[in-house]
Amino acid sequence: MTNRDASDDCGGCTLLGRREFLRDAAFAAAALAAIGATAGAMPVNVMDAIAVNDEQATYPIPAADGVNIDKKQEVIVARVGNQVFAFELACPHQNTALRWNDKAHEFQCPKHHSRYKPDGTFIDGRATRNMDRFAVTKQGNNLVVDLDKVFEQDKDPAGWKSAAVTM
C-alpha cells in the first residue's frame, strides 16, 4: 500500500491509479465524442432568404448537414450528405407546420404525428406521402428555390426524386 493520508480513504472503494484513470477518461471522451457527432449531425437553424421575388427564394447552400427553416417563405432547406433539398414547411396531410426533432433525427408533424426522414421520405403517421419538395437549382454557392414549382411525390414521383441539388 502507498503512503496515503487517511482522508484519501473512501470507505472501501478502489482508487484508480493514474494509468487506469487516463484510460477510462479516454474511453469516456471517445464515447461522448461519438454521441455528440451523432446527436449534432443535423442542427436546426432559423434563417431568411438572401434574395426573394415572386417566384424564387435564394439561400446559401449549407456547408454541412443541417436543417434551415425560413418561416417567412415557409421553406425548409436541408442538407443531407451530398444532397440539398427544399421542402414546403407544411405537412402534406393537413398543412400543419412541420418541426425538426433533433433527438430523433427526423421531421415531425405536431398535429397528427406524421414523421419524415431528413430527405423528406415519409416514415409513418396519418400522412399518405412524402414531404412536398420545391424545384431547386444551384447558382454558385447558392440554392435557388422555385416557390411556384412544388413536387408531390404521389403525383409526380420523377419530379419529386429529381428535386435536389447534388454537391
mmCIF file of N, CA, C and O in Angstrom, residues 63-134:
data_model
loop_
_atom_site.group_PDB
_atom_site.id
_atom_site.type_symbol
_atom_site.label_atom_id
_atom_site.label_comp_id
_atom_site.label_asym_id
_atom_site.label_seq_id
_atom_site.Cartn_x
_atom_site.Cartn_y
_atom_site.Cartn_z
ATOM 1 N N ALA A 63 -23.082 24.490 -45.522
ATOM 2 C CA ALA A 63 -21.751 23.905 -45.630
ATOM 3 C C ALA A 63 -21.695 22.495 -45.055
ATOM 4 O O ALA A 63 -20.799 21.721 -45.394
ATOM 5 N N ALA A 64 -22.643 22.166 -44.187
ATOM 6 C CA ALA A 64 -22.649 20.849 -43.543
ATOM 7 C C ALA A 64 -24.089 20.377 -43.399
ATOM 8 O O ALA A 64 -25.028 21.139 -43.617
ATOM 9 N N ASP A 65 -24.248 19.123 -43.026
ATOM 10 C CA ASP A 65 -25.587 18.581 -42.796
ATOM 11 C C ASP A 65 -26.320 19.436 -41.777
ATOM 12 O O ASP A 65 -25.753 19.843 -40.768
ATOM 13 N N GLY A 66 -27.588 19.725 -42.062
ATOM 14 C CA GLY A 66 -28.389 20.518 -41.150
ATOM 15 C C GLY A 66 -29.715 20.888 -41.765
ATOM 16 O O GLY A 66 -29.969 20.656 -42.950
ATOM 17 N N VAL A 67 -30.565 21.463 -40.932
ATOM 18 C CA VAL A 67 -31.904 21.875 -41.330
ATOM 19 C C VAL A 67 -32.018 23.370 -41.088
ATOM 20 O O VAL A 67 -31.683 23.856 -40.012
ATOM 21 N N ASN A 68 -32.466 24.110 -42.105
ATOM 22 C CA ASN A 68 -32.664 25.550 -42.014
ATOM 23 C C ASN A 68 -34.104 25.863 -42.355
ATOM 24 O O ASN A 68 -34.612 25.411 -43.377
ATOM 25 N N ILE A 69 -34.750 26.638 -41.494
ATOM 26 C CA ILE A 69 -36.165 26.941 -41.692
ATOM 27 C C ILE A 69 -36.341 28.427 -41.917
ATOM 28 O O ILE A 69 -35.899 29.245 -41.114
ATOM 29 N N ASP A 70 -36.990 28.773 -43.032
ATOM 30 C CA ASP A 70 -37.346 30.146 -43.349
ATOM 31 C C ASP A 70 -38.854 30.260 -43.154
ATOM 32 O O ASP A 70 -39.644 29.846 -44.008
ATOM 33 N N LYS A 71 -39.262 30.791 -42.006
ATOM 34 C CA LYS A 71 -40.688 30.882 -41.684
ATOM 35 C C LYS A 71 -41.411 31.871 -42.593
ATOM 36 O O LYS A 71 -42.572 31.667 -42.923
ATOM 37 N N LYS A 72 -40.732 32.941 -43.010
ATOM 38 C CA LYS A 72 -41.387 33.948 -43.863
ATOM 39 C C LYS A 72 -41.810 33.360 -45.202
ATOM 40 O O LYS A 72 -42.905 33.625 -45.685
ATOM 41 N N GLN A 73 -40.929 32.577 -45.815
ATOM 42 C CA GLN A 73 -41.224 31.993 -47.124
ATOM 43 C C GLN A 73 -41.836 30.594 -47.002
ATOM 44 O O GLN A 73 -42.198 29.993 -48.007
ATOM 45 N N GLU A 74 -41.895 30.066 -45.758
ATOM 46 C CA GLU A 74 -42.421 28.739 -45.483
ATOM 47 C C GLU A 74 -41.654 27.658 -46.244
ATOM 48 O O GLU A 74 -42.219 26.785 -46.906
ATOM 49 N N VAL A 75 -40.306 27.748 -46.115
ATOM 50 C CA VAL A 75 -39.395 26.836 -46.796
ATOM 51 C C VAL A 75 -38.459 26.204 -45.775
ATOM 52 O O VAL A 75 -37.963 26.873 -44.875
ATOM 53 N N ILE A 76 -38.227 24.925 -45.956
ATOM 54 C CA ILE A 76 -37.201 24.211 -45.202
ATOM 55 C C ILE A 76 -36.096 23.851 -46.185
ATOM 56 O O ILE A 76 -36.360 23.256 -47.227
ATOM 57 N N VAL A 77 -34.855 24.214 -45.861
ATOM 58 C CA VAL A 77 -33.696 23.808 -46.650
ATOM 59 C C VAL A 77 -32.928 22.809 -45.796
ATOM 60 O O VAL A 77 -32.580 23.108 -44.651
ATOM 61 N N ALA A 78 -32.702 21.626 -46.349
ATOM 62 C CA ALA A 78 -31.995 20.587 -45.604
ATOM 63 C C ALA A 78 -30.851 20.043 -46.440
ATOM 64 O O ALA A 78 -31.019 19.746 -47.622
ATOM 65 N N ARG A 79 -29.690 19.957 -45.800
ATOM 66 C CA ARG A 79 -28.561 19.280 -46.435
ATOM 67 C C ARG A 79 -28.394 17.947 -45.740
ATOM 68 O O ARG A 79 -28.303 17.868 -44.511
ATOM 69 N N VAL A 80 -28.370 16.885 -46.550
ATOM 70 C CA VAL A 80 -28.218 15.527 -46.057
ATOM 71 C C VAL A 80 -27.131 14.881 -46.898
ATOM 72 O O VAL A 80 -27.348 14.584 -48.068
ATOM 73 N N GLY A 81 -25.960 14.705 -46.297
ATOM 74 C CA GLY A 81 -24.837 14.152 -47.052
ATOM 75 C C GLY A 81 -24.460 15.094 -48.174
ATOM 76 O O GLY A 81 -24.223 16.281 -47.953
ATOM 77 N N ASN A 82 -24.469 14.595 -49.394
ATOM 78 C CA ASN A 82 -24.088 15.437 -50.531
ATOM 79 C C ASN A 82 -25.299 15.972 -51.298
ATOM 80 O O ASN A 82 -25.153 16.411 -52.433
ATOM 81 N N GLN A 83 -26.485 15.939 -50.679
ATOM 82 C CA GLN A 83 -27.675 16.458 -51.351
ATOM 83 C C GLN A 83 -28.321 17.570 -50.534
ATOM 84 O O GLN A 83 -28.301 17.550 -49.298
ATOM 85 N N VAL A 84 -28.903 18.543 -51.265
ATOM 86 C CA VAL A 84 -29.614 19.660 -50.632
ATOM 87 C C VAL A 84 -31.033 19.663 -51.189
ATOM 88 O O VAL A 84 -31.241 19.561 -52.403
ATOM 89 N N PHE A 85 -32.007 19.769 -50.268
ATOM 90 C CA PHE A 85 -33.417 19.753 -50.624
ATOM 91 C C PHE A 85 -34.086 21.019 -50.104
ATOM 92 O O PHE A 85 -33.633 21.606 -49.125
ATOM 93 N N ALA A 86 -35.196 21.399 -50.733
ATOM 94 C CA ALA A 86 -36.059 22.463 -50.213
ATOM 95 C C ALA A 86 -37.472 21.894 -50.136
ATOM 96 O O ALA A 86 -37.990 21.352 -51.114
ATOM 97 N N PHE A 87 -38.061 21.993 -48.959
ATOM 98 C CA PHE A 87 -39.392 21.452 -48.718
ATOM 99 C C PHE A 87 -40.361 22.554 -48.349
ATOM 100 O O PHE A 87 -39.971 23.587 -47.811
ATOM 101 N N GLU A 88 -41.655 22.297 -48.592
ATOM 102 C CA GLU A 88 -42.680 23.157 -48.030
ATOM 103 C C GLU A 88 -42.675 22.945 -46.523
ATOM 104 O O GLU A 88 -42.498 21.823 -46.046
ATOM 105 N N LEU A 89 -42.878 24.011 -45.771
ATOM 106 C CA LEU A 89 -42.892 23.926 -44.319
ATOM 107 C C LEU A 89 -44.089 23.122 -43.810
ATOM 108 O O LEU A 89 -44.041 22.512 -42.750
ATOM 109 N N ALA A 90 -45.165 23.073 -44.581
ATOM 110 C CA ALA A 90 -46.407 22.427 -44.159
ATOM 111 C C ALA A 90 -46.384 20.923 -44.391
ATOM 112 O O ALA A 90 -45.894 20.442 -45.408
ATOM 113 N N CYS A 91 -46.951 20.205 -43.451
ATOM 114 C CA CYS A 91 -47.140 18.770 -43.594
ATOM 115 C C CYS A 91 -48.120 18.526 -44.749
ATOM 116 O O CYS A 91 -49.131 19.222 -44.857
ATOM 117 N N PRO A 92 -47.854 17.538 -45.594
ATOM 118 C CA PRO A 92 -48.770 17.287 -46.707
ATOM 119 C C PRO A 92 -50.121 16.726 -46.284
ATOM 120 O O PRO A 92 -51.052 16.709 -47.076
ATOM 121 N N HIS A 93 -50.259 16.328 -45.025
ATOM 122 C CA HIS A 93 -51.527 15.763 -44.573
ATOM 123 C C HIS A 93 -52.588 16.839 -44.386
ATOM 124 O O HIS A 93 -53.640 16.803 -45.022
ATOM 125 N N GLN A 94 -52.325 17.845 -43.507
ATOM 126 C CA GLN A 94 -53.309 18.900 -43.286
ATOM 127 C C GLN A 94 -52.656 20.268 -43.090
ATOM 128 O O GLN A 94 -53.190 21.120 -42.379
ATOM 129 N N ASN A 95 -51.519 20.470 -43.712
ATOM 130 C CA ASN A 95 -50.842 21.774 -43.760
ATOM 131 C C ASN A 95 -50.405 22.349 -42.414
ATOM 132 O O ASN A 95 -50.289 23.554 -42.266
ATOM 133 N N THR A 96 -50.138 21.520 -41.435
ATOM 134 C CA THR A 96 -49.587 21.989 -40.165
ATOM 135 C C THR A 96 -48.078 22.161 -40.326
ATOM 136 O O THR A 96 -47.428 21.344 -40.988
ATOM 137 N N ALA A 97 -47.521 23.208 -39.746
ATOM 138 C CA ALA A 97 -46.082 23.450 -39.851
ATOM 139 C C ALA A 97 -45.301 22.297 -39.241
ATOM 140 O O ALA A 97 -45.553 21.890 -38.101
ATOM 141 N N LEU A 98 -44.378 21.758 -40.021
ATOM 142 C CA LEU A 98 -43.541 20.662 -39.551
ATOM 143 C C LEU A 98 -42.472 21.180 -38.601
ATOM 144 O O LEU A 98 -42.107 22.356 -38.649
ATOM 145 N N ARG A 99 -41.971 20.302 -37.775
ATOM 146 C CA ARG A 99 -40.896 20.637 -36.841
ATOM 147 C C ARG A 99 -39.780 19.622 -37.015
ATOM 148 O O ARG A 99 -40.025 18.475 -37.383
ATOM 149 N N TRP A 100 -38.568 20.060 -36.720
ATOM 150 C CA TRP A 100 -37.412 19.165 -36.745
ATOM 151 C C TRP A 100 -37.192 18.622 -35.344
ATOM 152 O O TRP A 100 -37.109 19.378 -34.388
ATOM 153 N N ASN A 101 -37.106 17.313 -35.206
ATOM 154 C CA ASN A 101 -36.803 16.676 -33.936
ATOM 155 C C ASN A 101 -35.348 16.225 -34.006
ATOM 156 O O ASN A 101 -35.031 15.209 -34.632
ATOM 157 N N ASP A 102 -34.462 17.015 -33.390
ATOM 158 C CA ASP A 102 -33.025 16.738 -33.473
ATOM 159 C C ASP A 102 -32.674 15.416 -32.809
ATOM 160 O O ASP A 102 -31.836 14.673 -33.300
ATOM 161 N N LYS A 103 -33.324 15.110 -31.703
ATOM 162 C CA LYS A 103 -33.026 13.874 -30.984
ATOM 163 C C LYS A 103 -33.356 12.647 -31.834
ATOM 164 O O LYS A 103 -32.596 11.696 -31.904
ATOM 165 N N ALA A 104 -34.509 12.662 -32.490
ATOM 166 C CA ALA A 104 -34.934 11.536 -33.328
ATOM 167 C C ALA A 104 -34.362 11.623 -34.738
ATOM 168 O O ALA A 104 -34.460 10.670 -35.507
ATOM 169 N N HIS A 105 -33.784 12.776 -35.095
ATOM 170 C CA HIS A 105 -33.180 12.985 -36.410
ATOM 171 C C HIS A 105 -34.231 12.856 -37.530
ATOM 172 O O HIS A 105 -34.038 12.159 -38.520
ATOM 173 N N GLU A 106 -35.385 13.552 -37.321
ATOM 174 C CA GLU A 106 -36.464 13.473 -38.297
ATOM 175 C C GLU A 106 -37.388 14.679 -38.187
ATOM 176 O O GLU A 106 -37.397 15.374 -37.174
ATOM 177 N N PHE A 107 -38.150 14.915 -39.250
ATOM 178 C CA PHE A 107 -39.205 15.917 -39.225
ATOM 179 C C PHE A 107 -40.441 15.266 -38.626
ATOM 180 O O PHE A 107 -40.694 14.082 -38.836
ATOM 181 N N GLN A 108 -41.235 16.093 -37.906
ATOM 182 C CA GLN A 108 -42.464 15.572 -37.320
ATOM 183 C C GLN A 108 -43.581 16.602 -37.455
ATOM 184 O O GLN A 108 -43.340 17.800 -37.384
ATOM 185 N N CYS A 109 -44.782 16.084 -37.637
ATOM 186 C CA CYS A 109 -45.975 16.921 -37.631
ATOM 187 C C CYS A 109 -46.546 16.892 -36.218
ATOM 188 O O CYS A 109 -46.895 15.814 -35.725
ATOM 189 N N PRO A 110 -46.651 18.052 -35.563
ATOM 190 C CA PRO A 110 -47.149 18.055 -34.188
ATOM 191 C C PRO A 110 -48.646 17.755 -34.075
ATOM 192 O O PRO A 110 -49.113 17.383 -33.008
ATOM 193 N N LYS A 111 -49.388 17.891 -35.163
ATOM 194 C CA LYS A 111 -50.841 17.707 -35.090
ATOM 195 C C LYS A 111 -51.236 16.228 -35.140
ATOM 196 O O LYS A 111 -52.002 15.760 -34.319
ATOM 197 N N HIS A 112 -50.751 15.521 -36.137
ATOM 198 C CA HIS A 112 -51.147 14.126 -36.297
ATOM 199 C C HIS A 112 -49.963 13.160 -36.256
ATOM 200 O O HIS A 112 -50.098 11.999 -36.619
ATOM 201 N N HIS A 113 -48.806 13.656 -35.870
ATOM 202 C CA HIS A 113 -47.631 12.838 -35.579
ATOM 203 C C HIS A 113 -47.033 12.089 -36.763
ATOM 204 O O HIS A 113 -46.400 11.042 -36.573
ATOM 205 N N SER A 114 -47.218 12.605 -37.969
ATOM 206 C CA SER A 114 -46.510 12.010 -39.098
ATOM 207 C C SER A 114 -45.032 12.313 -38.937
ATOM 208 O O SER A 114 -44.649 13.360 -38.422
ATOM 209 N N ARG A 115 -44.205 11.364 -39.401
ATOM 210 C CA ARG A 115 -42.758 11.514 -39.272
ATOM 211 C C ARG A 115 -42.102 11.310 -40.624
ATOM 212 O O ARG A 115 -42.585 10.514 -41.440
ATOM 213 N N TYR A 116 -40.989 12.036 -40.830
ATOM 214 C CA TYR A 116 -40.294 12.017 -42.110
ATOM 215 C C TYR A 116 -38.790 11.984 -41.899
ATOM 216 O O TYR A 116 -38.269 12.606 -40.984
ATOM 217 N N LYS A 117 -38.091 11.293 -42.787
ATOM 218 C CA LYS A 117 -36.631 11.275 -42.772
ATOM 219 C C LYS A 117 -36.118 12.664 -43.186
ATOM 220 O O LYS A 117 -36.867 13.457 -43.772
ATOM 221 N N PRO A 118 -34.833 12.940 -42.942
ATOM 222 C CA PRO A 118 -34.279 14.246 -43.323
ATOM 223 C C PRO A 118 -34.385 14.572 -44.822
ATOM 224 O O PRO A 118 -34.400 15.727 -45.203
ATOM 225 N N ASP A 119 -34.503 13.548 -45.676
ATOM 226 C CA ASP A 119 -34.671 13.804 -47.112
ATOM 227 C C ASP A 119 -36.136 13.962 -47.507
ATOM 228 O O ASP A 119 -36.471 14.065 -48.683
ATOM 229 N N GLY A 120 -37.040 13.973 -46.500
ATOM 230 C CA GLY A 120 -38.466 14.174 -46.755
ATOM 231 C C GLY A 120 -39.267 12.910 -46.963
ATOM 232 O O GLY A 120 -40.475 12.960 -47.168
ATOM 233 N N THR A 121 -38.630 11.757 -46.897
ATOM 234 C CA THR A 121 -39.320 10.489 -47.097
ATOM 235 C C THR A 121 -40.217 10.176 -45.898
ATOM 236 O O THR A 121 -39.782 10.245 -44.757
ATOM 237 N N PHE A 122 -41.466 9.833 -46.177
ATOM 238 C CA PHE A 122 -42.455 9.503 -45.151
ATOM 239 C C PHE A 122 -42.029 8.252 -44.390
ATOM 240 O O PHE A 122 -41.627 7.245 -44.986
ATOM 241 N N ILE A 123 -42.131 8.311 -43.040
ATOM 242 C CA ILE A 123 -41.824 7.155 -42.188
ATOM 243 C C ILE A 123 -43.124 6.511 -41.720
ATOM 244 O O ILE A 123 -43.391 5.352 -41.995
ATOM 245 N N ASP A 124 -43.933 7.296 -40.971
ATOM 246 C CA ASP A 124 -45.230 6.795 -40.536
ATOM 247 C C ASP A 124 -46.081 7.940 -40.013
ATOM 248 O O ASP A 124 -45.617 9.055 -39.860
ATOM 249 N N GLY A 125 -47.350 7.647 -39.751
ATOM 250 C CA GLY A 125 -48.298 8.654 -39.290
ATOM 251 C C GLY A 125 -49.495 8.722 -40.216
ATOM 252 O O GLY A 125 -49.703 7.846 -41.044
ATOM 253 N N ARG A 126 -50.271 9.790 -40.106
ATOM 254 C CA ARG A 126 -51.500 9.925 -40.905
ATOM 255 C C ARG A 126 -51.266 10.399 -42.331
ATOM 256 O O ARG A 126 -52.134 10.229 -43.182
ATOM 257 N N ALA A 127 -50.148 11.031 -42.582
ATOM 258 C CA ALA A 127 -49.873 11.477 -43.958
ATOM 259 C C ALA A 127 -49.816 10.258 -44.881
ATOM 260 O O ALA A 127 -49.590 9.139 -44.431
ATOM 261 N N THR A 128 -50.021 10.497 -46.151
ATOM 262 C CA THR A 128 -50.021 9.393 -47.108
ATOM 263 C C THR A 128 -48.908 9.505 -48.138
ATOM 264 O O THR A 128 -48.854 8.709 -49.060
ATOM 265 N N ARG A 129 -48.046 10.521 -47.968
ATOM 266 C CA ARG A 129 -46.962 10.690 -48.935
ATOM 267 C C ARG A 129 -45.782 11.405 -48.265
ATOM 268 O O ARG A 129 -45.868 11.863 -47.140
ATOM 269 N N ASN A 130 -44.715 11.502 -49.020
ATOM 270 C CA ASN A 130 -43.516 12.199 -48.564
ATOM 271 C C ASN A 130 -43.769 13.690 -48.458
ATOM 272 O O ASN A 130 -44.775 14.203 -48.980
ATOM 273 N N MET A 131 -42.855 14.411 -47.812
ATOM 274 C CA MET A 131 -42.941 15.876 -47.745
ATOM 275 C C MET A 131 -42.863 16.440 -49.160
ATOM 276 O O MET A 131 -42.193 15.871 -50.026
ATOM 277 N N ASP A 132 -43.550 17.549 -49.407
ATOM 278 C CA ASP A 132 -43.525 18.170 -50.727
ATOM 279 C C ASP A 132 -42.219 18.922 -50.923
ATOM 280 O O ASP A 132 -41.775 19.661 -50.045
ATOM 281 N N ARG A 133 -41.591 18.721 -52.086
ATOM 282 C CA ARG A 133 -40.309 19.349 -52.415
ATOM 283 C C ARG A 133 -40.501 20.444 -53.453
ATOM 284 O O ARG A 133 -41.280 20.305 -54.389
ATOM 285 N N PHE A 134 -39.747 21.518 -53.269
ATOM 286 C CA PHE A 134 -39.670 22.570 -54.279
ATOM 287 C C PHE A 134 -38.622 22.188 -55.328
ATOM 288 O O PHE A 134 -37.635 21.505 -55.013
#
